Amino acid sequence: MKLYAISDLHVEHEINRNALEALSPYPDDWLIVAGDVCTAEHYFRWTLDILTQRFAKVIWVPGNHELWTEKQESNGFRGEAKYQHWVGLCRNYGVLTPEDPYVVWPHATSQVRHIIAPLFLLYDYTFRPPQITADQAIPWAAESGVMCVDEYRLKPEPYSSKIEWCHARLAATELRLKEVSSQGKLILINHFPLRYDLVRLKRIPRFSIWCGTQWTEHWHTQFPVDVVVTGHLHMRATDYRDGVRFEEVSLGYPKHWTQERGVAWYLREILPGPATHPENAGPQWHR
Ligand SMILES: [Fe+2]
Ligand SMILES: [Fe+2]
């Protein structure tokens, strides 16, 4: 019985849909889907339908793509309302979301009790060098030819900004994590990376401002964390910081993965996972 993770399925791409459909059943295992499934609701339902047939339990957190408001959308969900709408869709399929109570992994193989915590934290543009101020962040990125589509499509309503929405999520999540801190080791799941040093975007380094928040830099030691699962970067890797395992589990657009391998190759084993956690080992890339 295993806990697997993947993210950034981007099923608007037919190649990704076909590959997902070809995935064999894992009737005893659970799957984490760490955001960026798609933007369109019908594809999201299609994906939940497939995944809940393949796995015993599915856990989802939103990516930025799920939160986009498309021009042609007639229902007009924006910001928090759009997020809550997707949470409702998940509930129809029995899929766990950040709005549900954290769950205990039921298949412990050792004395460790794992608590699975799906999070929705967003970003606040603080993954930037110290000399760049908050007001300069977006112009600084734009100066290098980089602009995230979120600036046009990710609406923060009812919050006045994505920063405000992000900070509200962070404050509420911190309280929830404190509450469960004495109950076991945490598996944190978030679409965006929790640490700036794990955002390694050589070609577009200034895209980092859309990748997370410095607020979570020390959460892996502040709370009893065993593994942090994230996506968004489309750069698969395993890293260790202070003995905590960080898994970037993106599939990505068709150009980001090797179709001959199938989706199964890209399912990252989170639990039981490797027997040892090396201290601050270098990155292991999963190309
Ligand atoms: Fe993505
Ligand atoms: Fe993303």
PDB file of C-alpha atoms and ligand atoms in Angstrom:
ATOM      1  CA  MET A   1       0.000   0.000   0.000  1.00  0.00           C
ATOM      2  CA  LYS A   2       1.604   3.158  -1.179  1.00  0.00           C
ATOM      3  CA  LEU A   3       1.035   6.879  -1.240  1.00  0.00           C
ATOM      4  CA  TYR A   4       1.978   8.244  -4.659  1.00  0.00           C
ATOM      5  CA  ALA A   5       2.121  11.823  -5.925  1.00  0.00           C
ATOM      6  CA  ILE A   6       1.971  13.621  -9.231  1.00  0.00           C
ATOM      7  CA  SER A   7       1.093  17.161 -10.279  1.00  0.00           C
ATOM      8  CA  ASP A   8       0.679  19.376 -13.315  1.00  0.00           C
ATOM      9  CA  LEU A   9      -1.299  16.827 -15.300  1.00  0.00           C
ATOM     10  CA  HIS A  10      -2.431  19.633 -17.656  1.00  0.00           C
ATOM     11  CA  VAL A  11      -5.074  17.419 -19.221  1.00  0.00           C
ATOM     12  CA  GLU A  12      -6.101  20.057 -21.750  1.00  0.00           C
ATOM     13  CA  HIS A  13      -3.327  18.387 -23.747  1.00  0.00           C
ATOM     14  CA  GLU A  14      -4.655  15.322 -25.526  1.00  0.00           C
ATOM     15  CA  ILE A  15      -1.325  13.496 -25.108  1.00  0.00           C
ATOM     16  CA  ASN A  16      -1.613  13.868 -21.344  1.00  0.00           C
ATOM     17  CA  ARG A  17      -5.249  12.740 -21.346  1.00  0.00           C
ATOM     18  CA  ASN A  18      -4.483   9.626 -23.378  1.00  0.00           C
ATOM     19  CA  ALA A  19      -1.584   8.763 -21.104  1.00  0.00           C
ATOM     20  CA  LEU A  20      -3.695   9.198 -17.988  1.00  0.00           C
ATOM     21  CA  GLU A  21      -6.438   7.040 -19.435  1.00  0.00           C
ATOM     22  CA  ALA A  22      -3.871   4.289 -20.119  1.00  0.00           C
ATOM     23  CA  LEU A  23      -2.770   4.204 -16.467  1.00  0.00           C
ATOM     24  CA  SER A  24      -3.401   0.809 -14.806  1.00  0.00           C
ATOM     25  CA  PRO A  25      -5.459   0.580 -11.602  1.00  0.00           C
ATOM     26  CA  TYR A  26      -3.739   0.881  -8.214  1.00  0.00           C
ATOM     27  CA  PRO A  27      -6.621  -0.433  -6.094  1.00  0.00           C
ATOM     28  CA  ASP A  28      -4.760  -0.378  -2.752  1.00  0.00           C
ATOM     29  CA  ASP A  29      -2.872   2.884  -3.214  1.00  0.00           C
ATOM     30  CA  TRP A  30      -3.588   6.574  -2.674  1.00  0.00           C
ATOM     31  CA  LEU A  31      -2.694   9.397  -5.049  1.00  0.00           C
ATOM     32  CA  ILE A  32      -1.802  13.024  -4.337  1.00  0.00           C
ATOM     33  CA  VAL A  33      -2.563  15.391  -7.211  1.00  0.00           C
ATOM     34  CA  ALA A  34      -0.660  18.580  -6.420  1.00  0.00           C
ATOM     35  CA  GLY A  35      -2.440  21.071  -8.673  1.00  0.00           C
ATOM     36  CA  ASP A  36      -2.546  22.246 -12.289  1.00  0.00           C
ATOM     37  CA  VAL A  37      -4.901  19.524 -13.465  1.00  0.00           C
ATOM     38  CA  CYS A  38      -6.528  21.954 -15.922  1.00  0.00           C
ATOM     39  CA  THR A  39      -8.613  25.133 -16.125  1.00  0.00           C
ATOM     40  CA  ALA A  40     -11.835  23.839 -17.700  1.00  0.00           C
ATOM     41  CA  GLU A  41     -14.401  22.207 -15.448  1.00  0.00           C
ATOM     42  CA  HIS A  42     -15.314  19.373 -17.841  1.00  0.00           C
ATOM     43  CA  TYR A  43     -11.682  18.242 -17.995  1.00  0.00           C
ATOM     44  CA  PHE A  44     -11.447  18.432 -14.216  1.00  0.00           C
ATOM     45  CA  ARG A  45     -14.494  16.175 -13.815  1.00  0.00           C
ATOM     46  CA  TRP A  46     -13.061  13.809 -16.438  1.00  0.00           C
ATOM     47  CA  THR A  47      -9.787  13.600 -14.497  1.00  0.00           C
ATOM     48  CA  LEU A  48     -11.463  12.996 -11.144  1.00  0.00           C
ATOM     49  CA  ASP A  49     -13.546  10.292 -12.776  1.00  0.00           C
ATOM     50  CA  ILE A  50     -10.443   8.501 -14.103  1.00  0.00           C
ATOM     51  CA  LEU A  51      -8.320   8.908 -10.986  1.00  0.00           C
ATOM     52  CA  THR A  52     -10.970   7.837  -8.501  1.00  0.00           C
ATOM     53  CA  GLN A  53     -11.425   4.665 -10.567  1.00  0.00           C
ATOM     54  CA  ARG A  54      -7.669   3.979 -10.568  1.00  0.00           C
ATOM     55  CA  PHE A  55      -6.811   4.735  -6.901  1.00  0.00           C
ATOM     56  CA  ALA A  56      -8.339   3.891  -3.527  1.00  0.00           C
ATOM     57  CA  LYS A  57      -8.196   7.551  -2.482  1.00  0.00           C
ATOM     58  CA  VAL A  58      -7.308  10.802  -4.246  1.00  0.00           C
ATOM     59  CA  ILE A  59      -6.086  14.005  -2.568  1.00  0.00           C
ATOM     60  CA  TRP A  60      -6.089  17.278  -4.516  1.00  0.00           C
ATOM     61  CA  VAL A  61      -4.736  20.773  -3.979  1.00  0.00           C
ATOM     62  CA  PRO A  62      -5.330  23.610  -6.443  1.00  0.00           C
ATOM     63  CA  GLY A  63      -2.715  24.944  -8.812  1.00  0.00           C
ATOM     64  CA  ASN A  64      -2.828  28.349 -10.428  1.00  0.00           C
ATOM     65  CA  HIS A  65      -4.402  26.897 -13.584  1.00  0.00           C
ATOM     66  CA  GLU A  66      -7.484  25.674 -11.683  1.00  0.00           C
ATOM     67  CA  LEU A  67      -7.980  29.198 -10.355  1.00  0.00           C
ATOM     68  CA  TRP A  68      -7.945  30.980 -13.693  1.00  0.00           C
ATOM     69  CA  THR A  69     -11.141  32.614 -14.831  1.00  0.00           C
ATOM     70  CA  GLU A  70     -11.625  32.024 -18.549  1.00  0.00           C
ATOM     71  CA  LYS A  71     -13.355  34.661 -20.643  1.00  0.00           C
ATOM     72  CA  GLN A  72     -15.846  32.180 -22.078  1.00  0.00           C
ATOM     73  CA  GLU A  73     -16.918  30.883 -18.669  1.00  0.00           C
ATOM     74  CA  SER A  74     -20.606  31.514 -18.258  1.00  0.00           C
ATOM     75  CA  ASN A  75     -20.823  30.663 -14.570  1.00  0.00           C
ATOM     76  CA  GLY A  76     -18.444  33.547 -13.823  1.00  0.00           C
ATOM     77  CA  PHE A  77     -16.694  32.043 -10.793  1.00  0.00           C
ATOM     78  CA  ARG A  78     -13.753  34.158  -9.751  1.00  0.00           C
ATOM     79  CA  GLY A  79     -11.140  33.918  -7.004  1.00  0.00           C
ATOM     80  CA  GLU A  80     -12.292  32.281  -3.783  1.00  0.00           C
ATOM     81  CA  ALA A  81     -15.675  31.369  -5.352  1.00  0.00           C
ATOM     82  CA  LYS A  82     -13.906  29.507  -8.142  1.00  0.00           C
ATOM     83  CA  TYR A  83     -11.732  27.655  -5.621  1.00  0.00           C
ATOM     84  CA  GLN A  84     -14.758  26.682  -3.532  1.00  0.00           C
ATOM     85  CA  HIS A  85     -16.520  25.486  -6.674  1.00  0.00           C
ATOM     86  CA  TRP A  86     -13.640  23.087  -7.402  1.00  0.00           C
ATOM     87  CA  VAL A  87     -13.699  21.914  -3.785  1.00  0.00           C
ATOM     88  CA  GLY A  88     -17.374  21.087  -4.306  1.00  0.00           C
ATOM     89  CA  LEU A  89     -16.567  19.090  -7.437  1.00  0.00           C
ATOM     90  CA  CYS A  90     -13.953  17.125  -5.497  1.00  0.00           C
ATOM     91  CA  ARG A  91     -16.464  16.348  -2.759  1.00  0.00           C
ATOM     92  CA  ASN A  92     -18.814  14.842  -5.356  1.00  0.00           C
ATOM     93  CA  TYR A  93     -16.056  12.337  -6.132  1.00  0.00           C
ATOM     94  CA  GLY A  94     -14.914  11.756  -2.533  1.00  0.00           C
ATOM     95  CA  VAL A  95     -11.607  13.501  -3.286  1.00  0.00           C
ATOM     96  CA  LEU A  96      -9.914  15.179  -0.305  1.00  0.00           C
ATOM     97  CA  THR A  97      -9.048  18.893  -0.528  1.00  0.00           C
ATOM     98  CA  PRO A  98      -7.392  21.535   1.691  1.00  0.00           C
ATOM     99  CA  GLU A  99     -10.867  22.248   3.092  1.00  0.00           C
ATOM    100  CA  ASP A 100     -11.212  18.771   4.635  1.00  0.00           C
ATOM    101  CA  PRO A 101      -9.796  17.576   7.966  1.00  0.00           C
ATOM    102  CA  TYR A 102      -6.243  16.275   7.567  1.00  0.00           C
ATOM    103  CA  VAL A 103      -6.171  12.479   7.369  1.00  0.00           C
ATOM    104  CA  VAL A 104      -3.958   9.891   9.016  1.00  0.00           C
ATOM    105  CA  TRP A 105      -2.201   7.549   6.571  1.00  0.00           C
ATOM    106  CA  PRO A 106      -3.889   4.234   7.417  1.00  0.00           C
ATOM    107  CA  HIS A 107      -1.102   1.926   6.247  1.00  0.00           C
ATOM    108  CA  ALA A 108       1.717   2.648   8.685  1.00  0.00           C
ATOM    109  CA  THR A 109       4.619   0.242   8.273  1.00  0.00           C
ATOM    110  CA  SER A 110       6.597   1.557  11.236  1.00  0.00           C
ATOM    111  CA  GLN A 111       5.936   3.367  14.485  1.00  0.00           C
ATOM    112  CA  VAL A 112       5.542   6.678  12.669  1.00  0.00           C
ATOM    113  CA  ARG A 113       2.051   8.077  12.356  1.00  0.00           C
ATOM    114  CA  HIS A 114       1.758  10.182   9.209  1.00  0.00           C
ATOM    115  CA  ILE A 115      -0.766  12.987   8.836  1.00  0.00           C
ATOM    116  CA  ILE A 116      -1.537  14.056   5.281  1.00  0.00           C
ATOM    117  CA  ALA A 117      -2.092  17.811   5.013  1.00  0.00           C
ATOM    118  CA  PRO A 118      -3.239  19.200   1.644  1.00  0.00           C
ATOM    119  CA  LEU A 119      -2.585  22.962   1.566  1.00  0.00           C
ATOM    120  CA  PHE A 120      -3.582  25.897  -0.578  1.00  0.00           C
ATOM    121  CA  LEU A 121      -1.097  28.719   0.041  1.00  0.00           C
ATOM    122  CA  LEU A 122      -0.670  30.655  -3.238  1.00  0.00           C
ATOM    123  CA  TYR A 123       2.265  33.124  -3.595  1.00  0.00           C
ATOM    124  CA  ASP A 124       3.031  36.691  -2.599  1.00  0.00           C
ATOM    125  CA  TYR A 125       5.954  37.692  -4.902  1.00  0.00           C
ATOM    126  CA  THR A 126       8.528  37.386  -2.063  1.00  0.00           C
ATOM    127  CA  PHE A 127      10.657  34.817  -3.916  1.00  0.00           C
ATOM    128  CA  ARG A 128      12.876  37.675  -5.125  1.00  0.00           C
ATOM    129  CA  PRO A 129      16.315  39.050  -4.275  1.00  0.00           C
ATOM    130  CA  PRO A 130      16.395  41.297  -1.157  1.00  0.00           C
ATOM    131  CA  GLN A 131      17.239  44.465  -3.125  1.00  0.00           C
ATOM    132  CA  ILE A 132      13.986  44.205  -5.115  1.00  0.00           C
ATOM    133  CA  THR A 133      11.047  45.777  -3.262  1.00  0.00           C
ATOM    134  CA  ALA A 134       7.469  44.479  -3.344  1.00  0.00           C
ATOM    135  CA  ASP A 135       6.406  47.227  -5.758  1.00  0.00           C
ATOM    136  CA  GLN A 136       9.316  46.484  -8.064  1.00  0.00           C
ATOM    137  CA  ALA A 137       8.742  42.709  -8.223  1.00  0.00           C
ATOM    138  CA  ILE A 138       6.470  42.442 -11.286  1.00  0.00           C
ATOM    139  CA  PRO A 139       8.267  45.173 -13.320  1.00  0.00           C
ATOM    140  CA  TRP A 140      11.571  43.472 -12.411  1.00  0.00           C
ATOM    141  CA  ALA A 141      10.313  40.158 -13.827  1.00  0.00           C
ATOM    142  CA  ALA A 142       8.765  41.866 -16.874  1.00  0.00           C
ATOM    143  CA  GLU A 143      12.067  43.580 -17.583  1.00  0.00           C
ATOM    144  CA  SER A 144      13.552  40.147 -18.330  1.00  0.00           C
ATOM    145  CA  GLY A 145      10.662  39.321 -20.679  1.00  0.00           C
ATOM    146  CA  VAL A 146       8.810  37.191 -18.112  1.00  0.00           C
ATOM    147  CA  MET A 147       5.142  37.638 -17.234  1.00  0.00           C
ATOM    148  CA  CYS A 148       2.860  35.044 -15.671  1.00  0.00           C
ATOM    149  CA  VAL A 149      -0.590  34.566 -17.215  1.00  0.00           C
ATOM    150  CA  ASP A 150      -1.923  34.585 -13.634  1.00  0.00           C
ATOM    151  CA  GLU A 151      -1.652  38.384 -13.732  1.00  0.00           C
ATOM    152  CA  TYR A 152      -4.552  38.405 -16.202  1.00  0.00           C
ATOM    153  CA  ARG A 153      -6.500  35.289 -15.309  1.00  0.00           C
ATOM    154  CA  LEU A 154      -6.101  34.590 -11.597  1.00  0.00           C
ATOM    155  CA  LYS A 155      -8.610  36.849  -9.851  1.00  0.00           C
ATOM    156  CA  PRO A 156      -8.311  37.339  -6.078  1.00  0.00           C
ATOM    157  CA  GLU A 157     -11.942  38.258  -5.229  1.00  0.00           C
ATOM    158  CA  PRO A 158     -13.138  38.872  -2.533  1.00  0.00           C
ATOM    159  CA  TYR A 159      -9.570  39.745  -1.519  1.00  0.00           C
ATOM    160  CA  SER A 160      -8.072  42.962  -2.826  1.00  0.00           C
ATOM    161  CA  SER A 161      -4.972  41.168  -4.120  1.00  0.00           C
ATOM    162  CA  LYS A 162      -3.385  37.741  -4.469  1.00  0.00           C
ATOM    163  CA  ILE A 163      -0.986  38.797  -1.713  1.00  0.00           C
ATOM    164  CA  GLU A 164      -3.862  39.384   0.689  1.00  0.00           C
ATOM    165  CA  TRP A 165      -5.459  36.054  -0.301  1.00  0.00           C
ATOM    166  CA  CYS A 166      -2.118  34.274   0.122  1.00  0.00           C
ATOM    167  CA  HIS A 167      -1.531  35.773   3.583  1.00  0.00           C
ATOM    168  CA  ALA A 168      -5.023  34.849   4.747  1.00  0.00           C
ATOM    169  CA  ARG A 169      -4.405  31.251   3.621  1.00  0.00           C
ATOM    170  CA  LEU A 170      -1.003  31.184   5.340  1.00  0.00           C
ATOM    171  CA  ALA A 171      -2.308  32.473   8.671  1.00  0.00           C
ATOM    172  CA  ALA A 172      -5.218  30.011   8.721  1.00  0.00           C
ATOM    173  CA  THR A 173      -3.020  27.102   7.643  1.00  0.00           C
ATOM    174  CA  GLU A 174      -0.416  27.802  10.313  1.00  0.00           C
ATOM    175  CA  LEU A 175      -3.095  27.520  12.979  1.00  0.00           C
ATOM    176  CA  ARG A 176      -4.293  24.197  11.569  1.00  0.00           C
ATOM    177  CA  LEU A 177      -0.752  22.801  11.402  1.00  0.00           C
ATOM    178  CA  LYS A 178      -0.074  23.855  15.013  1.00  0.00           C
ATOM    179  CA  GLU A 179      -3.178  21.989  16.090  1.00  0.00           C
ATOM    180  CA  VAL A 180      -1.975  18.679  14.622  1.00  0.00           C
ATOM    181  CA  SER A 181       1.732  19.129  15.392  1.00  0.00           C
ATOM    182  CA  SER A 182       1.723  16.786  18.369  1.00  0.00           C
ATOM    183  CA  GLN A 183      -0.199  14.067  16.557  1.00  0.00           C
ATOM    184  CA  GLY A 184       2.390  12.715  14.108  1.00  0.00           C
ATOM    185  CA  LYS A 185       4.723  13.450  11.207  1.00  0.00           C
ATOM    186  CA  LEU A 186       3.301  15.651   8.491  1.00  0.00           C
ATOM    187  CA  ILE A 187       3.134  15.142   4.737  1.00  0.00           C
ATOM    188  CA  LEU A 188       2.638  18.711   3.444  1.00  0.00           C
ATOM    189  CA  ILE A 189       1.140  19.061  -0.043  1.00  0.00           C
ATOM    190  CA  ASN A 190       1.050  22.391  -1.869  1.00  0.00           C
ATOM    191  CA  HIS A 191       1.138  23.337  -5.532  1.00  0.00           C
ATOM    192  CA  PHE A 192       3.838  25.963  -5.010  1.00  0.00           C
ATOM    193  CA  PRO A 193       7.288  25.190  -3.556  1.00  0.00           C
ATOM    194  CA  LEU A 194       7.747  26.122   0.107  1.00  0.00           C
ATOM    195  CA  ARG A 195      11.363  27.299  -0.229  1.00  0.00           C
ATOM    196  CA  TYR A 196      12.972  29.869  -2.525  1.00  0.00           C
ATOM    197  CA  ASP A 197      16.172  27.820  -2.885  1.00  0.00           C
ATOM    198  CA  LEU A 198      14.191  25.010  -4.507  1.00  0.00           C
ATOM    199  CA  VAL A 199      12.981  27.297  -7.306  1.00  0.00           C
ATOM    200  CA  ARG A 200      15.724  26.668  -9.861  1.00  0.00           C
ATOM    201  CA  LEU A 201      14.580  28.206 -13.115  1.00  0.00           C
ATOM    202  CA  LYS A 202      17.764  28.732 -15.084  1.00  0.00           C
ATOM    203  CA  ARG A 203      16.118  30.109 -18.244  1.00  0.00           C
ATOM    204  CA  ILE A 204      13.531  32.302 -16.516  1.00  0.00           C
ATOM    205  CA  PRO A 205      14.867  32.956 -12.985  1.00  0.00           C
ATOM    206  CA  ARG A 206      12.588  35.953 -12.384  1.00  0.00           C
ATOM    207  CA  PHE A 207       9.508  33.760 -12.776  1.00  0.00           C
ATOM    208  CA  SER A 208      10.314  32.862  -9.137  1.00  0.00           C
ATOM    209  CA  ILE A 209       8.018  35.665  -7.891  1.00  0.00           C
ATOM    210  CA  TRP A 210       5.016  33.565  -9.024  1.00  0.00           C
ATOM    211  CA  CYS A 211       6.319  30.428  -7.300  1.00  0.00           C
ATOM    212  CA  GLY A 212       5.714  30.739  -3.564  1.00  0.00           C
ATOM    213  CA  THR A 213       6.246  32.780  -0.422  1.00  0.00           C
ATOM    214  CA  GLN A 214       9.146  33.276   1.999  1.00  0.00           C
ATOM    215  CA  TRP A 215       6.586  32.876   4.798  1.00  0.00           C
ATOM    216  CA  THR A 216       6.949  29.061   4.470  1.00  0.00           C
ATOM    217  CA  GLU A 217      10.765  28.984   4.303  1.00  0.00           C
ATOM    218  CA  HIS A 218      11.098  27.253   7.689  1.00  0.00           C
ATOM    219  CA  TRP A 219       7.839  25.358   7.936  1.00  0.00           C
ATOM    220  CA  HIS A 220       9.699  22.072   7.394  1.00  0.00           C
ATOM    221  CA  THR A 221      11.508  22.545  10.728  1.00  0.00           C
ATOM    222  CA  GLN A 222       8.878  24.675  12.487  1.00  0.00           C
ATOM    223  CA  PHE A 223       6.437  21.766  12.184  1.00  0.00           C
ATOM    224  CA  PRO A 224       7.154  18.008  12.430  1.00  0.00           C
ATOM    225  CA  VAL A 225       7.369  17.511   8.663  1.00  0.00           C
ATOM    226  CA  ASP A 226       8.521  14.294   7.025  1.00  0.00           C
ATOM    227  CA  VAL A 227       7.876  15.079   3.352  1.00  0.00           C
ATOM    228  CA  VAL A 228       6.876  18.191   1.373  1.00  0.00           C
ATOM    229  CA  VAL A 229       5.158  17.492  -1.965  1.00  0.00           C
ATOM    230  CA  THR A 230       4.888  20.285  -4.545  1.00  0.00           C
ATOM    231  CA  GLY A 231       4.621  20.894  -8.293  1.00  0.00           C
ATOM    232  CA  HIS A 232       4.310  24.029 -10.474  1.00  0.00           C
ATOM    233  CA  LEU A 233       7.950  24.138 -11.650  1.00  0.00           C
ATOM    234  CA  HIS A 234       7.668  21.298 -14.180  1.00  0.00           C
ATOM    235  CA  MET A 235      11.151  20.284 -12.986  1.00  0.00           C
ATOM    236  CA  ARG A 236      10.962  16.963 -11.196  1.00  0.00           C
ATOM    237  CA  ALA A 237      13.377  16.590  -8.301  1.00  0.00           C
ATOM    238  CA  THR A 238      13.955  15.127  -4.868  1.00  0.00           C
ATOM    239  CA  ASP A 239      15.808  17.336  -2.385  1.00  0.00           C
ATOM    240  CA  TYR A 240      16.593  17.200   1.294  1.00  0.00           C
ATOM    241  CA  ARG A 241      16.752  20.142   3.669  1.00  0.00           C
ATOM    242  CA  ASP A 242      17.461  19.551   7.367  1.00  0.00           C
ATOM    243  CA  GLY A 243      16.678  15.861   6.833  1.00  0.00           C
ATOM    244  CA  VAL A 244      13.235  16.637   5.363  1.00  0.00           C
ATOM    245  CA  ARG A 245      12.415  15.288   1.905  1.00  0.00           C
ATOM    246  CA  PHE A 246      11.106  17.742  -0.698  1.00  0.00           C
ATOM    247  CA  GLU A 247       9.489  16.161  -3.763  1.00  0.00           C
ATOM    248  CA  GLU A 248       8.723  18.153  -6.918  1.00  0.00           C
ATOM    249  CA  VAL A 249       6.369  15.781  -8.738  1.00  0.00           C
ATOM    250  CA  SER A 250       5.274  17.570 -11.937  1.00  0.00           C
ATOM    251  CA  LEU A 251       4.327  15.736 -15.077  1.00  0.00           C
ATOM    252  CA  GLY A 252       3.985  18.955 -17.113  1.00  0.00           C
ATOM    253  CA  TYR A 253       3.194  19.754 -20.721  1.00  0.00           C
ATOM    254  CA  PRO A 254       3.912  16.996 -23.272  1.00  0.00           C
ATOM    255  CA  LYS A 255       7.365  18.481 -23.953  1.00  0.00           C
ATOM    256  CA  HIS A 256       8.277  18.019 -20.282  1.00  0.00           C
ATOM    257  CA  TRP A 257       8.008  14.249 -20.089  1.00  0.00           C
ATOM    258  CA  THR A 258       8.799  11.151 -22.136  1.00  0.00           C
ATOM    259  CA  GLN A 259       5.595   9.660 -23.504  1.00  0.00           C
ATOM    260  CA  GLU A 260       7.070   6.160 -24.050  1.00  0.00           C
ATOM    261  CA  ARG A 261       7.426   5.771 -20.285  1.00  0.00           C
ATOM    262  CA  GLY A 262       3.732   6.351 -19.588  1.00  0.00           C
ATOM    263  CA  VAL A 263       2.347   8.209 -16.573  1.00  0.00           C
ATOM    264  CA  ALA A 264       3.199   5.350 -14.184  1.00  0.00           C
ATOM    265  CA  TRP A 265       6.914   6.174 -14.421  1.00  0.00           C
ATOM    266  CA  TYR A 266       6.128   9.670 -13.119  1.00  0.00           C
ATOM    267  CA  LEU A 267       4.216   8.615 -10.029  1.00  0.00           C
ATOM    268  CA  ARG A 268       6.506   9.498  -7.146  1.00  0.00           C
ATOM    269  CA  GLU A 269       6.389   7.206  -4.121  1.00  0.00           C
ATOM    270  CA  ILE A 270       5.873   9.349  -1.041  1.00  0.00           C
ATOM    271  CA  LEU A 271       5.108   6.577   1.464  1.00  0.00           C
ATOM    272  CA  PRO A 272       6.660   4.305   2.447  1.00  0.00           C
ATOM    273  CA  GLY A 273       9.358   6.081   0.349  1.00  0.00           C
ATOM    274  CA  PRO A 274      13.115   5.668   0.763  1.00  0.00           C
ATOM    275  CA  ALA A 275      14.295   4.064   3.987  1.00  0.00           C
ATOM    276  CA  THR A 276      16.814   6.801   4.816  1.00  0.00           C
ATOM    277  CA  HIS A 277      16.694  10.579   4.669  1.00  0.00           C
ATOM    278  CA  PRO A 278      20.200  11.874   3.904  1.00  0.00           C
ATOM    279  CA  GLU A 279      21.117  15.203   5.500  1.00  0.00           C
ATOM    280  CA  ASN A 280      21.127  17.989   2.893  1.00  0.00           C
ATOM    281  CA  ALA A 281      21.996  15.737  -0.061  1.00  0.00           C
ATOM    282  CA  GLY A 282      22.185  17.416  -3.468  1.00  0.00           C
ATOM    283  CA  PRO A 283      19.206  17.408  -5.801  1.00  0.00           C
ATOM    284  CA  GLN A 284      18.180  14.197  -7.474  1.00  0.00           C
ATOM    285  CA  TRP A 285      16.601  15.128 -10.804  1.00  0.00           C
ATOM    286  CA  HIS A 286      13.888  12.897 -12.310  1.00  0.00           C
ATOM    287  CA  ARG A 287      14.244  13.699 -15.979  1.00  0.00           C
TER     288      ARG A 287
HETATM  289 FE    FE B   1       1.848  23.507 -14.319  1.00  0.00          FE
HETATM  290 FE    FE B   2       1.353  25.923 -11.684  1.00  0.00          FE
END
